[in-house]
Amino acid sequence: MKRRIPAPAPARRPSTRRVTTVLAGVALALATTGCQVNSPVQTDVAYVPADGVPANVGELALRDLALIGDGSGTVVISGSAVNLGDQDMTVKIAAQADPNATTAPTGSEISLRPQEQVALASKGLQLSGVKTKPGGLVPVTVTSSVGGTTVVKVPVLAPKDYYSTVTPAPTGS
């Protein structure tokens, strides 16, 4: 009796189309995975999500500090001030004098109790003699009675949109 032994099947070569498709897929995967190298994750980059700038002077924390005005001379101080300490403090905010100005700018002052937070615009704090147009930066000196002094470059913002209600108090005659 004769046994039939099946002949081994010839080895199949992969088709050119299949090889091309696989190579194209690998090349596409390599090309698109490199995008992350040149584009860092935004949550890894620290930034201030506000219109104004932050500043710390000892136990005083200022947040979203901005000047609201149109460049005519008087600006309203906007932002938040927090006394993080356990004693009363007096905070003075004044624009640094322009060397070409004929008059020195005025400043504002506010008192804070321990752990108190205030909205600066609601307290009517203003600076006069600030001729910087919206979009510019003004060097402002912030002095805390218990923490010292620092200079912060504060942006000037136009009294538009949600700042439209933040206007200087009328001056007496």
PDB file of C-alpha atoms in Angstrom:
ATOM      1  CA  MET A   1       0.000   0.000   0.000  1.00  0.00           C
ATOM      2  CA  LYS A   2       1.261   3.316  -0.956  1.00  0.00           C
ATOM      3  CA  ARG A   3       0.899   6.217   1.301  1.00  0.00           C
ATOM      4  CA  ARG A   4       0.448   9.558  -0.097  1.00  0.00           C
ATOM      5  CA  ILE A   5       2.455  12.231   1.561  1.00  0.00           C
ATOM      6  CA  PRO A   6       1.253  15.652   0.692  1.00  0.00           C
ATOM      7  CA  ALA A   7       3.891  17.818  -0.802  1.00  0.00           C
ATOM      8  CA  PRO A   8       4.876  20.832   1.240  1.00  0.00           C
ATOM      9  CA  ALA A   9       3.159  23.980   0.056  1.00  0.00           C
ATOM     10  CA  PRO A  10       5.467  26.418  -1.629  1.00  0.00           C
ATOM     11  CA  ALA A  11       6.372  29.432   0.538  1.00  0.00           C
ATOM     12  CA  ARG A  12       4.268  32.422  -0.392  1.00  0.00           C
ATOM     13  CA  ARG A  13       5.948  35.698  -0.879  1.00  0.00           C
ATOM     14  CA  PRO A  14       4.083  38.654   0.586  1.00  0.00           C
ATOM     15  CA  SER A  15       2.555  40.789  -2.050  1.00  0.00           C
ATOM     16  CA  THR A  16       4.188  44.071  -2.911  1.00  0.00           C
ATOM     17  CA  ARG A  17       0.982  45.941  -2.073  1.00  0.00           C
ATOM     18  CA  ARG A  18       0.823  44.478   1.433  1.00  0.00           C
ATOM     19  CA  VAL A  19       4.479  45.293   2.142  1.00  0.00           C
ATOM     20  CA  THR A  20       4.042  48.836   0.849  1.00  0.00           C
ATOM     21  CA  THR A  21       0.947  49.358   3.034  1.00  0.00           C
ATOM     22  CA  VAL A  22       2.714  48.117   6.171  1.00  0.00           C
ATOM     23  CA  LEU A  23       5.779  50.275   5.511  1.00  0.00           C
ATOM     24  CA  ALA A  24       3.602  53.341   4.858  1.00  0.00           C
ATOM     25  CA  GLY A  25       1.744  52.747   8.152  1.00  0.00           C
ATOM     26  CA  VAL A  26       5.011  52.441  10.090  1.00  0.00           C
ATOM     27  CA  ALA A  27       6.385  55.608   8.469  1.00  0.00           C
ATOM     28  CA  LEU A  28       3.174  57.513   9.282  1.00  0.00           C
ATOM     29  CA  ALA A  29       3.266  56.348  12.914  1.00  0.00           C
ATOM     30  CA  LEU A  30       6.891  57.451  13.284  1.00  0.00           C
ATOM     31  CA  ALA A  31       6.211  60.824  11.670  1.00  0.00           C
ATOM     32  CA  THR A  32       3.201  61.653  13.837  1.00  0.00           C
ATOM     33  CA  THR A  33       4.634  60.472  17.162  1.00  0.00           C
ATOM     34  CA  GLY A  34       7.444  63.009  16.909  1.00  0.00           C
ATOM     35  CA  CYS A  35       5.005  65.946  17.139  1.00  0.00           C
ATOM     36  CA  GLN A  36       5.067  65.813  20.933  1.00  0.00           C
ATOM     37  CA  VAL A  37       8.805  66.429  21.024  1.00  0.00           C
ATOM     38  CA  ASN A  38       8.461  69.948  19.591  1.00  0.00           C
ATOM     39  CA  SER A  39       5.063  70.727  21.148  1.00  0.00           C
ATOM     40  CA  PRO A  40       5.165  70.528  24.951  1.00  0.00           C
ATOM     41  CA  VAL A  41       2.025  69.882  26.940  1.00  0.00           C
ATOM     42  CA  GLN A  42       0.510  73.272  27.840  1.00  0.00           C
ATOM     43  CA  THR A  43      -0.272  72.218  31.405  1.00  0.00           C
ATOM     44  CA  ASP A  44       3.481  71.838  31.989  1.00  0.00           C
ATOM     45  CA  VAL A  45       4.041  75.551  31.284  1.00  0.00           C
ATOM     46  CA  ALA A  46       3.356  77.922  34.192  1.00  0.00           C
ATOM     47  CA  TYR A  47       1.412  81.054  33.315  1.00  0.00           C
ATOM     48  CA  VAL A  48      -0.897  83.594  34.952  1.00  0.00           C
ATOM     49  CA  PRO A  49      -4.468  83.109  33.681  1.00  0.00           C
ATOM     50  CA  ALA A  50      -5.476  86.743  34.243  1.00  0.00           C
ATOM     51  CA  ASP A  51      -5.344  90.157  32.606  1.00  0.00           C
ATOM     52  CA  GLY A  52      -3.178  91.601  35.375  1.00  0.00           C
ATOM     53  CA  VAL A  53       0.013  90.511  37.100  1.00  0.00           C
ATOM     54  CA  PRO A  54       0.736  88.965  40.512  1.00  0.00           C
ATOM     55  CA  ALA A  55       3.063  90.397  43.159  1.00  0.00           C
ATOM     56  CA  ASN A  56       4.098  89.391  46.665  1.00  0.00           C
ATOM     57  CA  VAL A  57       5.480  91.790  49.265  1.00  0.00           C
ATOM     58  CA  GLY A  58       6.124  89.923  52.487  1.00  0.00           C
ATOM     59  CA  GLU A  59       2.728  88.737  53.755  1.00  0.00           C
ATOM     60  CA  LEU A  60       0.884  90.797  51.118  1.00  0.00           C
ATOM     61  CA  ALA A  61      -0.342  88.953  48.031  1.00  0.00           C
ATOM     62  CA  LEU A  62      -1.570  90.989  45.065  1.00  0.00           C
ATOM     63  CA  ARG A  63      -3.335  89.140  42.258  1.00  0.00           C
ATOM     64  CA  ASP A  64      -4.531  90.307  38.833  1.00  0.00           C
ATOM     65  CA  LEU A  65      -3.045  93.763  39.413  1.00  0.00           C
ATOM     66  CA  ALA A  66      -3.941  96.054  36.495  1.00  0.00           C
ATOM     67  CA  LEU A  67      -4.487  99.748  35.822  1.00  0.00           C
ATOM     68  CA  ILE A  68      -7.731 100.667  34.067  1.00  0.00           C
ATOM     69  CA  GLY A  69      -7.613 103.874  32.056  1.00  0.00           C
ATOM     70  CA  ASP A  70      -7.432 105.471  28.637  1.00  0.00           C
ATOM     71  CA  GLY A  71      -4.106 107.295  28.919  1.00  0.00           C
ATOM     72  CA  SER A  72      -5.621 110.624  29.968  1.00  0.00           C
ATOM     73  CA  GLY A  73      -3.845 110.675  33.332  1.00  0.00           C
ATOM     74  CA  THR A  74      -6.048 109.014  35.963  1.00  0.00           C
ATOM     75  CA  VAL A  75      -6.245 105.233  36.222  1.00  0.00           C
ATOM     76  CA  VAL A  76      -8.134 102.926  38.562  1.00  0.00           C
ATOM     77  CA  ILE A  77      -6.170 100.205  40.351  1.00  0.00           C
ATOM     78  CA  SER A  78      -7.834  96.850  39.763  1.00  0.00           C
ATOM     79  CA  GLY A  79      -7.041  93.475  41.259  1.00  0.00           C
ATOM     80  CA  SER A  80      -7.121  91.754  44.611  1.00  0.00           C
ATOM     81  CA  ALA A  81      -5.043  92.320  47.759  1.00  0.00           C
ATOM     82  CA  VAL A  82      -4.758  89.711  50.506  1.00  0.00           C
ATOM     83  CA  ASN A  83      -3.121  90.114  53.916  1.00  0.00           C
ATOM     84  CA  LEU A  84      -1.761  86.625  54.581  1.00  0.00           C
ATOM     85  CA  GLY A  85      -0.216  87.671  57.894  1.00  0.00           C
ATOM     86  CA  ASP A  86      -1.510  87.890  61.458  1.00  0.00           C
ATOM     87  CA  GLN A  87      -1.179  91.669  61.945  1.00  0.00           C
ATOM     88  CA  ASP A  88      -2.722  94.769  60.382  1.00  0.00           C
ATOM     89  CA  MET A  89      -0.891  96.297  57.427  1.00  0.00           C
ATOM     90  CA  THR A  90      -1.027  99.418  55.330  1.00  0.00           C
ATOM     91  CA  VAL A  91      -0.465  99.057  51.586  1.00  0.00           C
ATOM     92  CA  LYS A  92       0.680 101.976  49.423  1.00  0.00           C
ATOM     93  CA  ILE A  93       0.544 101.766  45.634  1.00  0.00           C
ATOM     94  CA  ALA A  94       2.132 104.489  43.489  1.00  0.00           C
ATOM     95  CA  ALA A  95       3.332 104.790  39.909  1.00  0.00           C
ATOM     96  CA  GLN A  96       7.028 105.517  39.556  1.00  0.00           C
ATOM     97  CA  ALA A  97       7.666 109.057  38.408  1.00  0.00           C
ATOM     98  CA  ASP A  98       8.433 109.626  34.738  1.00  0.00           C
ATOM     99  CA  PRO A  99      11.702 111.596  34.470  1.00  0.00           C
ATOM    100  CA  ASN A 100      10.104 113.835  31.799  1.00  0.00           C
ATOM    101  CA  ALA A 101       6.900 114.525  33.766  1.00  0.00           C
ATOM    102  CA  THR A 102       6.232 117.973  35.175  1.00  0.00           C
ATOM    103  CA  THR A 103       4.252 116.649  38.161  1.00  0.00           C
ATOM    104  CA  ALA A 104       4.831 113.577  40.270  1.00  0.00           C
ATOM    105  CA  PRO A 105       2.113 110.906  40.123  1.00  0.00           C
ATOM    106  CA  THR A 106      -0.070 110.393  43.161  1.00  0.00           C
ATOM    107  CA  GLY A 107      -0.596 107.093  44.913  1.00  0.00           C
ATOM    108  CA  SER A 108      -3.272 105.308  46.899  1.00  0.00           C
ATOM    109  CA  GLU A 109      -3.286 103.635  50.274  1.00  0.00           C
ATOM    110  CA  ILE A 110      -5.412 100.938  51.889  1.00  0.00           C
ATOM    111  CA  SER A 111      -5.406  99.196  55.262  1.00  0.00           C
ATOM    112  CA  LEU A 112      -5.869  95.445  55.574  1.00  0.00           C
ATOM    113  CA  ARG A 113      -6.718  93.434  58.665  1.00  0.00           C
ATOM    114  CA  PRO A 114      -5.152  89.982  59.179  1.00  0.00           C
ATOM    115  CA  GLN A 115      -6.370  87.422  56.610  1.00  0.00           C
ATOM    116  CA  GLU A 116      -8.478  90.093  54.847  1.00  0.00           C
ATOM    117  CA  GLN A 117      -8.947  90.133  51.074  1.00  0.00           C
ATOM    118  CA  VAL A 118     -10.250  93.172  49.181  1.00  0.00           C
ATOM    119  CA  ALA A 119     -11.062  94.004  45.578  1.00  0.00           C
ATOM    120  CA  LEU A 120      -8.963  97.095  44.891  1.00  0.00           C
ATOM    121  CA  ALA A 121     -11.270  98.623  42.263  1.00  0.00           C
ATOM    122  CA  SER A 122     -14.200  98.523  44.699  1.00  0.00           C
ATOM    123  CA  LYS A 123     -12.177 100.603  47.188  1.00  0.00           C
ATOM    124  CA  GLY A 124     -11.790 103.458  44.693  1.00  0.00           C
ATOM    125  CA  LEU A 125      -7.988 103.295  44.536  1.00  0.00           C
ATOM    126  CA  GLN A 126      -6.609 105.536  41.790  1.00  0.00           C
ATOM    127  CA  LEU A 127      -3.331 106.855  40.443  1.00  0.00           C
ATOM    128  CA  SER A 128      -3.034 110.209  38.710  1.00  0.00           C
ATOM    129  CA  GLY A 129      -0.399 111.354  36.254  1.00  0.00           C
ATOM    130  CA  VAL A 130      -0.324 108.036  34.363  1.00  0.00           C
ATOM    131  CA  LYS A 131      -0.255 108.929  30.639  1.00  0.00           C
ATOM    132  CA  THR A 132       0.451 105.391  29.405  1.00  0.00           C
ATOM    133  CA  LYS A 133      -2.058 104.214  26.788  1.00  0.00           C
ATOM    134  CA  PRO A 134      -3.858 100.847  27.100  1.00  0.00           C
ATOM    135  CA  GLY A 135      -1.517  98.028  26.189  1.00  0.00           C
ATOM    136  CA  GLY A 136       1.493  99.625  27.855  1.00  0.00           C
ATOM    137  CA  LEU A 137       3.234  98.743  31.105  1.00  0.00           C
ATOM    138  CA  VAL A 138       3.686 101.100  34.044  1.00  0.00           C
ATOM    139  CA  PRO A 139       6.280 100.499  36.774  1.00  0.00           C
ATOM    140  CA  VAL A 140       4.349 100.622  40.053  1.00  0.00           C
ATOM    141  CA  THR A 141       5.855 100.687  43.541  1.00  0.00           C
ATOM    142  CA  VAL A 142       3.978  98.568  46.081  1.00  0.00           C
ATOM    143  CA  THR A 143       4.862  99.134  49.737  1.00  0.00           C
ATOM    144  CA  SER A 144       3.606  97.037  52.645  1.00  0.00           C
ATOM    145  CA  SER A 145       4.025  98.432  56.159  1.00  0.00           C
ATOM    146  CA  VAL A 146       5.205  95.006  57.380  1.00  0.00           C
ATOM    147  CA  GLY A 147       6.802  93.518  54.269  1.00  0.00           C
ATOM    148  CA  GLY A 148       8.879  96.098  52.438  1.00  0.00           C
ATOM    149  CA  THR A 149       8.694  97.449  48.904  1.00  0.00           C
ATOM    150  CA  THR A 150       8.731  96.004  45.402  1.00  0.00           C
ATOM    151  CA  VAL A 151       8.362  97.391  41.888  1.00  0.00           C
ATOM    152  CA  VAL A 152       5.974  95.653  39.491  1.00  0.00           C
ATOM    153  CA  LYS A 153       5.372  96.371  35.809  1.00  0.00           C
ATOM    154  CA  VAL A 154       1.578  96.606  35.641  1.00  0.00           C
ATOM    155  CA  PRO A 155      -0.422  96.564  32.382  1.00  0.00           C
ATOM    156  CA  VAL A 156      -2.778  99.401  31.487  1.00  0.00           C
ATOM    157  CA  LEU A 157      -6.120  98.092  30.224  1.00  0.00           C
ATOM    158  CA  ALA A 158      -8.856  99.990  28.398  1.00  0.00           C
ATOM    159  CA  PRO A 159     -12.127 100.546  30.256  1.00  0.00           C
ATOM    160  CA  LYS A 160     -14.014  98.222  27.887  1.00  0.00           C
ATOM    161  CA  ASP A 161     -15.968  94.981  28.192  1.00  0.00           C
ATOM    162  CA  TYR A 162     -15.955  93.798  31.815  1.00  0.00           C
ATOM    163  CA  TYR A 163     -13.778  96.764  32.811  1.00  0.00           C
ATOM    164  CA  SER A 164     -16.342  99.267  31.452  1.00  0.00           C
ATOM    165  CA  THR A 165     -17.768  99.838  34.935  1.00  0.00           C
ATOM    166  CA  VAL A 166     -14.312 100.453  36.446  1.00  0.00           C
ATOM    167  CA  THR A 167     -13.962 104.201  36.081  1.00  0.00           C
ATOM    168  CA  PRO A 168     -12.156 106.875  38.078  1.00  0.00           C
ATOM    169  CA  ALA A 169     -14.136 108.650  40.768  1.00  0.00           C
ATOM    170  CA  PRO A 170     -15.118 112.191  39.840  1.00  0.00           C
ATOM    171  CA  THR A 171     -12.777 114.847  41.159  1.00  0.00           C
ATOM    172  CA  GLY A 172     -14.123 117.769  43.163  1.00  0.00           C
ATOM    173  CA  SER A 173     -13.754 121.332  41.928  1.00  0.00           C
TER     174      SER A 173
END
